[in-house]
PDB file of C-alpha atoms in Angstrom:
ATOM      1  CA  UNK A  20    -100.226  10.059 -51.080  1.00 63.00           C
ATOM      2  CA  UNK A  21     -99.308   7.683 -48.518  1.00 73.00           C
ATOM      3  CA  UNK A  22    -102.287   4.662 -49.364  1.00 86.00           C
ATOM      4  CA  UNK A  23    -100.128   4.333 -52.446  1.00 87.00           C
ATOM      5  CA  UNK A  24     -97.762   1.694 -52.923  1.00 91.00           C
ATOM      6  CA  UNK A  25     -93.919   2.476 -52.959  1.00 90.00           C
ATOM      7  CA  UNK A  26     -93.993   1.465 -57.228  1.00 93.00           C
ATOM      8  CA  UNK A  27     -96.775   3.074 -57.359  1.00 92.00           C
ATOM      9  CA  UNK A  28     -95.115   6.969 -56.123  1.00 92.00           C
ATOM     10  CA  UNK A  29     -92.406   6.077 -57.201  1.00 93.00           C
ATOM     11  CA  UNK A  30     -94.200   6.300 -60.580  1.00 92.00           C
ATOM     12  CA  UNK A  31     -96.115   9.146 -59.452  1.00 91.00           C
ATOM     13  CA  UNK A  32     -93.138  11.211 -58.871  1.00 92.00           C
ATOM     14  CA  UNK A  33     -91.923  11.070 -61.742  1.00 93.00           C
ATOM     15  CA  UNK A  34     -94.911  12.103 -64.220  1.00 94.00           C
ATOM     16  CA  UNK A  35     -94.393  15.918 -65.055  1.00 93.00           C
ATOM     17  CA  UNK A  36     -95.645  17.965 -62.762  1.00 93.00           C
ATOM     18  CA  UNK A  37     -98.496  19.718 -64.735  1.00 92.00           C
ATOM     19  CA  UNK A  38     -99.867  19.209 -68.233  1.00 94.00           C
ATOM     20  CA  UNK A  39     -98.330  20.704 -71.120  1.00 94.00           C
ATOM     21  CA  UNK A  40    -100.773  23.418 -72.975  1.00 94.00           C
ATOM     22  CA  UNK A  41    -101.895  21.955 -76.785  1.00 95.00           C
ATOM     23  CA  UNK A  42     -99.276  20.952 -78.979  1.00 94.00           C
ATOM     24  CA  UNK A  43     -96.444  20.762 -76.287  1.00 92.00           C
ATOM     25  CA  UNK A  44     -94.586  17.879 -75.392  1.00 93.00           C
ATOM     26  CA  UNK A  45     -93.573  17.286 -71.942  1.00 93.00           C
ATOM     27  CA  UNK A  46     -89.320  17.116 -72.183  1.00 93.00           C
ATOM     28  CA  UNK A  47     -88.151  15.583 -68.582  1.00 91.00           C
ATOM     29  CA  UNK A  48     -85.237  13.979 -69.726  1.00 89.00           C
ATOM     30  CA  UNK A  49     -83.247  17.468 -70.999  1.00 88.00           C
ATOM     31  CA  UNK A  50     -85.768  20.751 -70.872  1.00 90.00           C
ATOM     32  CA  UNK A  51     -84.278  23.798 -71.660  1.00 89.00           C
ATOM     33  CA  UNK A  52     -83.331  26.192 -69.024  1.00 89.00           C
ATOM     34  CA  UNK A  53     -81.315  28.790 -68.774  1.00 90.00           C
ATOM     35  CA  UNK A  54     -78.616  27.268 -65.496  1.00 89.00           C
ATOM     36  CA  UNK A  55     -75.502  28.859 -66.844  1.00 91.00           C
ATOM     37  CA  UNK A  56     -77.452  32.248 -66.885  1.00 90.00           C
ATOM     38  CA  UNK A  57     -79.092  31.727 -62.960  1.00 86.00           C
ATOM     39  CA  UNK A  58     -75.895  31.425 -61.768  1.00 90.00           C
ATOM     40  CA  UNK A  59     -73.989  34.360 -63.286  1.00 91.00           C
ATOM     41  CA  UNK A  60     -76.172  36.664 -62.409  1.00 88.00           C
ATOM     42  CA  UNK A  61     -76.827  35.031 -58.840  1.00 86.00           C
ATOM     43  CA  UNK A  62     -72.735  35.107 -58.690  1.00 91.00           C
ATOM     44  CA  UNK A  63     -72.192  38.633 -59.979  1.00 93.00           C
ATOM     45  CA  UNK A  64     -75.427  39.787 -56.948  1.00 89.00           C
ATOM     46  CA  UNK A  65     -73.868  38.351 -54.420  1.00 89.00           C
ATOM     47  CA  UNK A  66     -70.167  40.098 -55.203  1.00 93.00           C
ATOM     48  CA  UNK A  67     -71.529  43.101 -55.509  1.00 93.00           C
ATOM     49  CA  UNK A  68     -73.477  42.661 -51.629  1.00 88.00           C
ATOM     50  CA  UNK A  69     -70.088  41.495 -50.283  1.00 92.00           C
ATOM     51  CA  UNK A  70     -68.472  44.227 -51.956  1.00 96.00           C
ATOM     52  CA  UNK A  71     -70.889  46.492 -50.431  1.00 92.00           C
ATOM     53  CA  UNK A  72     -70.510  45.057 -47.433  1.00 91.00           C
ATOM     54  CA  UNK A  73     -66.812  44.711 -47.213  1.00 94.00           C
ATOM     55  CA  UNK A  74     -66.656  48.879 -48.007  1.00 96.00           C
ATOM     56  CA  UNK A  75     -68.821  49.390 -44.915  1.00 91.00           C
ATOM     57  CA  UNK A  76     -66.778  47.558 -43.097  1.00 92.00           C
ATOM     58  CA  UNK A  77     -63.631  49.369 -44.164  1.00 95.00           C
ATOM     59  CA  UNK A  78     -65.066  52.234 -43.736  1.00 95.00           C
ATOM     60  CA  UNK A  79     -66.958  52.006 -40.250  1.00 93.00           C
ATOM     61  CA  UNK A  80     -63.994  50.109 -38.920  1.00 93.00           C
ATOM     62  CA  UNK A  81     -60.729  52.288 -40.045  1.00 96.00           C
ATOM     63  CA  UNK A  82     -61.660  55.212 -40.745  1.00 96.00           C
ATOM     64  CA  UNK A  83     -64.895  56.545 -38.738  1.00 94.00           C
ATOM     65  CA  UNK A  84     -63.207  53.991 -35.909  1.00 94.00           C
ATOM     66  CA  UNK A  85     -66.807  53.665 -34.584  1.00 93.00           C
ATOM     67  CA  UNK A  86     -69.596  50.952 -35.148  1.00 91.00           C
ATOM     68  CA  UNK A  87     -73.478  51.299 -33.944  1.00 90.00           C
ATOM     69  CA  UNK A  88     -76.000  49.097 -33.673  1.00 88.00           C
ATOM     70  CA  UNK A  89     -76.711  49.254 -37.001  1.00 86.00           C
ATOM     71  CA  UNK A  90     -73.881  48.294 -38.189  1.00 87.00           C
ATOM     72  CA  UNK A  91     -74.232  44.867 -36.573  1.00 88.00           C
ATOM     73  CA  UNK A  92     -77.205  44.390 -37.465  1.00 85.00           C
ATOM     74  CA  UNK A  93     -76.333  45.181 -41.354  1.00 85.00           C
ATOM     75  CA  UNK A  94     -73.713  42.326 -40.526  1.00 85.00           C
ATOM     76  CA  UNK A  95     -76.059  39.788 -38.944  1.00 84.00           C
ATOM     77  CA  UNK A  96     -78.398  40.855 -42.500  1.00 82.00           C
ATOM     78  CA  UNK A  97     -75.022  40.398 -44.675  1.00 85.00           C
ATOM     79  CA  UNK A  98     -74.748  36.382 -42.400  1.00 83.00           C
ATOM     80  CA  UNK A  99     -78.267  35.668 -43.168  1.00 82.00           C
ATOM     81  CA  UNK A 100     -77.683  36.297 -47.034  1.00 80.00           C
ATOM     82  CA  UNK A 101     -74.349  33.930 -46.828  1.00 82.00           C
ATOM     83  CA  UNK A 102     -76.446  31.300 -45.337  1.00 82.00           C
ATOM     84  CA  UNK A 103     -79.396  32.050 -48.711  1.00 82.00           C
ATOM     85  CA  UNK A 104     -76.768  31.376 -51.014  1.00 84.00           C
ATOM     86  CA  UNK A 105     -76.757  27.122 -50.476  1.00 84.00           C
ATOM     87  CA  UNK A 106     -80.330  26.926 -50.692  1.00 86.00           C
ATOM     88  CA  UNK A 107     -80.652  30.012 -53.848  1.00 85.00           C
ATOM     89  CA  UNK A 108     -77.516  27.408 -55.408  1.00 88.00           C
ATOM     90  CA  UNK A 109     -79.198  24.371 -55.147  1.00 86.00           C
ATOM     91  CA  UNK A 110     -82.171  25.648 -56.656  1.00 86.00           C
ATOM     92  CA  UNK A 111     -80.628  27.082 -59.385  1.00 86.00           C
ATOM     93  CA  UNK A 112     -79.118  23.336 -60.132  1.00 87.00           C
ATOM     94  CA  UNK A 113     -82.899  22.234 -59.941  1.00 84.00           C
ATOM     95  CA  UNK A 114     -84.566  23.811 -62.201  1.00 78.00           C
ATOM     96  CA  UNK A 115     -84.424  27.766 -63.235  1.00 84.00           C
ATOM     97  CA  UNK A 116     -86.916  29.334 -65.904  1.00 86.00           C
ATOM     98  CA  UNK A 117     -87.790  25.292 -66.439  1.00 91.00           C
ATOM     99  CA  UNK A 118     -91.923  25.442 -67.649  1.00 92.00           C
ATOM    100  CA  UNK A 119     -94.142  22.713 -64.813  1.00 92.00           C
ATOM    101  CA  UNK A 120     -94.725  20.298 -67.757  1.00 94.00           C
ATOM    102  CA  UNK A 121     -91.268  20.114 -68.308  1.00 94.00           C
ATOM    103  CA  UNK A 122     -90.246  19.267 -64.138  1.00 93.00           C
ATOM    104  CA  UNK A 123     -90.460  16.086 -62.473  1.00 94.00           C
ATOM    105  CA  UNK A 124     -93.132  16.305 -59.585  1.00 95.00           C
ATOM    106  CA  UNK A 125     -90.386  15.156 -57.825  1.00 94.00           C
ATOM    107  CA  UNK A 126     -88.492  17.953 -58.489  1.00 93.00           C
ATOM    108  CA  UNK A 127     -91.489  20.461 -58.414  1.00 93.00           C
ATOM    109  CA  UNK A 128     -91.440  19.224 -54.820  1.00 94.00           C
ATOM    110  CA  UNK A 129     -87.732  19.523 -54.005  1.00 93.00           C
ATOM    111  CA  UNK A 130     -88.297  23.617 -55.915  1.00 92.00           C
ATOM    112  CA  UNK A 131     -90.944  24.122 -53.438  1.00 92.00           C
ATOM    113  CA  UNK A 132     -89.260  23.014 -50.179  1.00 93.00           C
ATOM    114  CA  UNK A 133     -86.290  25.209 -51.305  1.00 90.00           C
ATOM    115  CA  UNK A 134     -88.080  28.520 -52.214  1.00 90.00           C
ATOM    116  CA  UNK A 135     -89.977  27.940 -48.859  1.00 92.00           C
ATOM    117  CA  UNK A 136     -86.278  28.029 -46.837  1.00 89.00           C
ATOM    118  CA  UNK A 137     -85.812  31.032 -49.233  1.00 87.00           C
ATOM    119  CA  UNK A 138     -88.677  32.845 -48.395  1.00 88.00           C
ATOM    120  CA  UNK A 139     -87.978  31.734 -44.627  1.00 87.00           C
ATOM    121  CA  UNK A 140     -84.197  33.110 -44.852  1.00 83.00           C
ATOM    122  CA  UNK A 141     -85.454  36.431 -47.013  1.00 81.00           C
ATOM    123  CA  UNK A 142     -87.728  37.586 -44.641  1.00 83.00           C
ATOM    124  CA  UNK A 143     -85.329  37.104 -41.889  1.00 80.00           C
ATOM    125  CA  UNK A 144     -82.817  39.284 -43.779  1.00 77.00           C
ATOM    126  CA  UNK A 145     -85.093  42.014 -44.299  1.00 77.00           C
ATOM    127  CA  UNK A 146     -85.959  42.681 -40.958  1.00 79.00           C
ATOM    128  CA  UNK A 147     -82.418  42.848 -40.144  1.00 76.00           C
ATOM    129  CA  UNK A 148     -81.649  45.183 -42.376  1.00 73.00           C
ATOM    130  CA  UNK A 149     -84.812  47.146 -41.913  1.00 77.00           C
ATOM    131  CA  UNK A 150     -83.964  47.253 -38.487  1.00 74.00           C
ATOM    132  CA  UNK A 151     -80.112  48.248 -39.295  1.00 71.00           C
ATOM    133  CA  UNK A 152     -81.672  50.923 -41.392  1.00 73.00           C
ATOM    134  CA  UNK A 153     -84.443  52.289 -38.813  1.00 73.00           C
ATOM    135  CA  UNK A 154     -81.679  53.120 -36.021  1.00 66.00           C
TER     136      UNK A 154
END
C-alpha cells in the first residue's frame, strides 16, 4: 500500500472488505446491522457487572470490614473492564453483525484495531480475575 498514490489508497479503502457471495450485492451505504441490540446487550451486562462489584465492595467494606489482596485484584480487574467499555462501544458503533462484504476496507481495518485493543484489555482483566480467585 505504500506504493499507492493517496487517491489510489482512498479508492482501495472505500471498496468492500470482502467479495459478496453469489447473488448478493454489497451494501456499503446502509448495511443491515444490530447496532441498537448490540448496545443494549452491552449496557445490560456492564450494569450487572457493576452491581456485582458494588455488592462485593459494600459487603467486604461495611459488613465483613476486611479487605484481602484478592479483593484488590478484583477491583483492579474491574478497572480494566471499565477501560474495556470505550473500545467495545466504538466497535459496536462501527459494525455490529455486519457482513464483511457490507463493510469498507477502511471500516474493516478499524474494526481489527479495536478487536486487538479489546483482546489486550480482556487478557489483562482475565489475568487479574484469575489471580484474585487463586489467592
